[in-house]
Amino acid sequence: MNPENLSLSERVALLQGSLRETPVVELAAEGIRLHAKLEHANPFGSLKDRPAFWILKSAVESGEVTERTTLIESSSGNFANAMASYCRLLGLEFIPVIDPNIAGSNEAFLQRMCKRVVKVQERDETGGFLKTRLRKVQELCKELEDTFWPNQYGNPKVAEAHYRYTGEEICRVFKQLDYVFVGVSTGGTIAGVSQRLKERFPSVKVIAVDAEGSVIFGGPPKKRHIPGIGASVRAELVDRALIDEVVNVPEVETVRACRELLYQHGLLVGGSSGSCYAAVKRYLPRMRSLSAPPQVLFLCADKGGPYLDTVFNDPWCARLEQ
Ligand SMILES: Cc1ncc(COP(=O)(O)O)c(C=O)c1O
């Protein structure tokens, strides 16, 4: 079968099989049964593959995206990588709008996958780049013909993808689950996962993990350096999440936790995974003692490779502590 001869919807249907179940591994821990779900096993390396595919599939089915559509999205990380990869496989044009904080390896990847990459340079009124990136997306959508903005910050399909895939898979693996720790940025992951898990395990506690300096849950804004977790603006998908508690993790703790995951557990994973692990450790004294050790899960959203120049780089980390 030659994919070139297939229609766009037929090519999308073929790609559905790319979303395979990601592994859950158990880590040694005292007093709890600790599990990590390894989302870097997704086809393009992160948990964002699921919503990227799901948004594309829905938009092709509804006719909002055709062979002639250009997709445009603000992302300096995993969502852009996922969208760029799926669009490339489907023969669609995708323009990622990125900013100077992007990891070098991600930028190089996007440059290879996309004909055009737009990089904003000006900080917005919050001191970050998110609002500038979003304004650039709107500009490009007006300027070009036949465009589609996936809107990873507010598209309910993002939560639906995590409900159907990430949440559903967790339900298949566990008979009982007491705590789940999920890193938050747009809130799409925690929205979908929490909705599905609360149906299956009504007493599960959902812990949102945020970065110190992020404004999502109302803390004071502060410059942050580790991508993937936290935000300078609260996205509307956060309101769909069923959250029991929030743990804010300082970046120095994230770094330590990433290294502990690597050197003690053999997991080379990214910043938000370290934040979730650090949050588990912070929360440990408050986990209720049951007759059996509680079943605890945290999500590892991406792999550690793109963080070698930051979280796993000693001089970079030393500057964080100053
Ligand atoms: C590495 C990583 N972890 C966690 C998240 C948070 O996911 P969400 O945006 O669904 O809240 C993201 C989002 O980009 C991410 O890239």
Coordinates of N, CA and C and ligand atoms in Angstrom, one line a residue, residues 46-48 51 75 77-79 152 158 162 182-190 227-230 237 270-273 300-302 307, ligand 1:
S46 N 7.0 12.3 23.7 CA 6.4 12.9 24.9 C 4.9 12.7 25.0
L47 N 4.4 13.1 26.1 CA 2.9 12.9 26.3 C 2.1 13.8 25.4
K48 N 2.7 14.7 24.7 CA 2.0 15.6 23.8 C 1.6 15.0 22.5
P51 N -2.5 14.4 22.5 CA -3.4 15.4 22.0 C -3.1 15.9 20.6
S75 N 4.3 26.9 20.6 CA 4.9 25.9 21.5 C 6.4 26.0 21.3
G77 N 8.1 23.5 22.6 CA 8.6 22.2 23.1 C 7.9 21.0 22.5
N78 N 7.4 20.2 23.4 CA 6.9 18.9 23.0 C 5.7 18.9 22.1
F79 N 4.8 19.9 22.3 CA 3.6 19.9 21.5 C 4.0 20.2 20.0
Q152 N -3.6 24.4 21.8 CA -3.4 23.4 22.9 C -3.7 24.0 24.2
V158 N -7.7 18.2 23.8 CA -6.5 17.9 24.5 C -6.9 17.0 25.7
H162 N -6.3 12.7 26.6 CA -5.7 12.2 27.8 C -6.7 11.3 28.6
V182 N 0.7 14.8 38.7 CA 0.8 15.2 37.3 C 1.3 16.6 37.2
G183 N 2.3 16.8 36.3 CA 2.9 18.1 36.1 C 1.9 18.9 35.2
V184 N 1.8 20.2 35.5 CA 0.8 21.1 34.9 C 1.5 22.2 34.1
S185 N 1.0 22.4 32.9 CA 1.4 23.6 32.1 C 0.1 24.2 31.5
T186 N -0.4 23.6 30.4 CA -1.7 24.0 29.8 C -2.8 23.4 30.6
G187 N -2.6 22.4 31.4 CA -3.6 21.7 32.2 C -4.4 20.6 31.4
G188 N -4.0 20.4 30.2 CA -4.8 19.4 29.4 C -4.6 18.0 29.9
T189 N -3.3 17.7 30.3 CA -3.1 16.3 30.8 C -3.8 16.0 32.1
I190 N -3.7 16.9 33.0 CA -4.3 16.7 34.3 C -5.9 16.7 34.2
P227 N 11.6 24.2 31.1 CA 10.4 24.2 30.3 C 9.5 23.0 30.6
G228 N 8.2 23.1 30.1 CA 7.3 21.9 30.2 C 6.4 22.0 31.4
I229 N 6.8 22.7 32.5 CA 6.0 22.7 33.7 C 5.8 24.2 34.1
G230 N 4.6 24.5 34.6 CA 4.3 25.9 35.0 C 3.9 26.7 33.8
L237 N -7.9 25.1 30.2 CA -8.1 23.7 30.4 C -7.9 23.3 31.9
G270 N 12.8 14.1 31.7 CA 12.9 15.6 31.7 C 12.5 16.3 33.0
G271 N 12.5 17.6 32.9 CA 12.2 18.5 34.1 C 10.9 18.2 34.8
S272 N 9.8 18.1 34.0 CA 8.5 17.9 34.8 C 8.5 16.6 35.5
S273 N 9.1 15.6 34.9 CA 9.2 14.3 35.6 C 9.9 14.4 36.9
C300 N 5.9 10.6 33.9 CA 7.2 11.1 33.3 C 6.8 11.6 31.9
A301 N 6.8 12.9 31.7 CA 6.2 13.4 30.4 C 7.1 13.3 29.2
D302 N 8.4 13.4 29.5 CA 9.3 13.3 28.3 C 10.7 12.8 28.8
Y307 N 17.4 17.9 27.9 CA 17.7 18.7 29.1 C 19.2 18.6 29.5
Ligands
LIG1 C1 7.6 17.9 29.6 C2 6.2 18.3 29.9 N1 5.7 18.0 31.1 C3 4.4 18.3 31.4 C4 3.7 19.1 30.6 C5 2.3 19.6 31.1 O1 1.3 19.1 30.3 P1 0.0 20.0 30.1 O2 0.4 21.1 29.2 O3 -1.0 19.1 29.6 O4 -0.4 20.6 31.5 C6 4.2 19.5 29.4 C7 3.5 20.4 28.5 O5 4.0 20.9 27.5 C8 5.5 19.1 29.0 O6 6.1 19.5 27.9

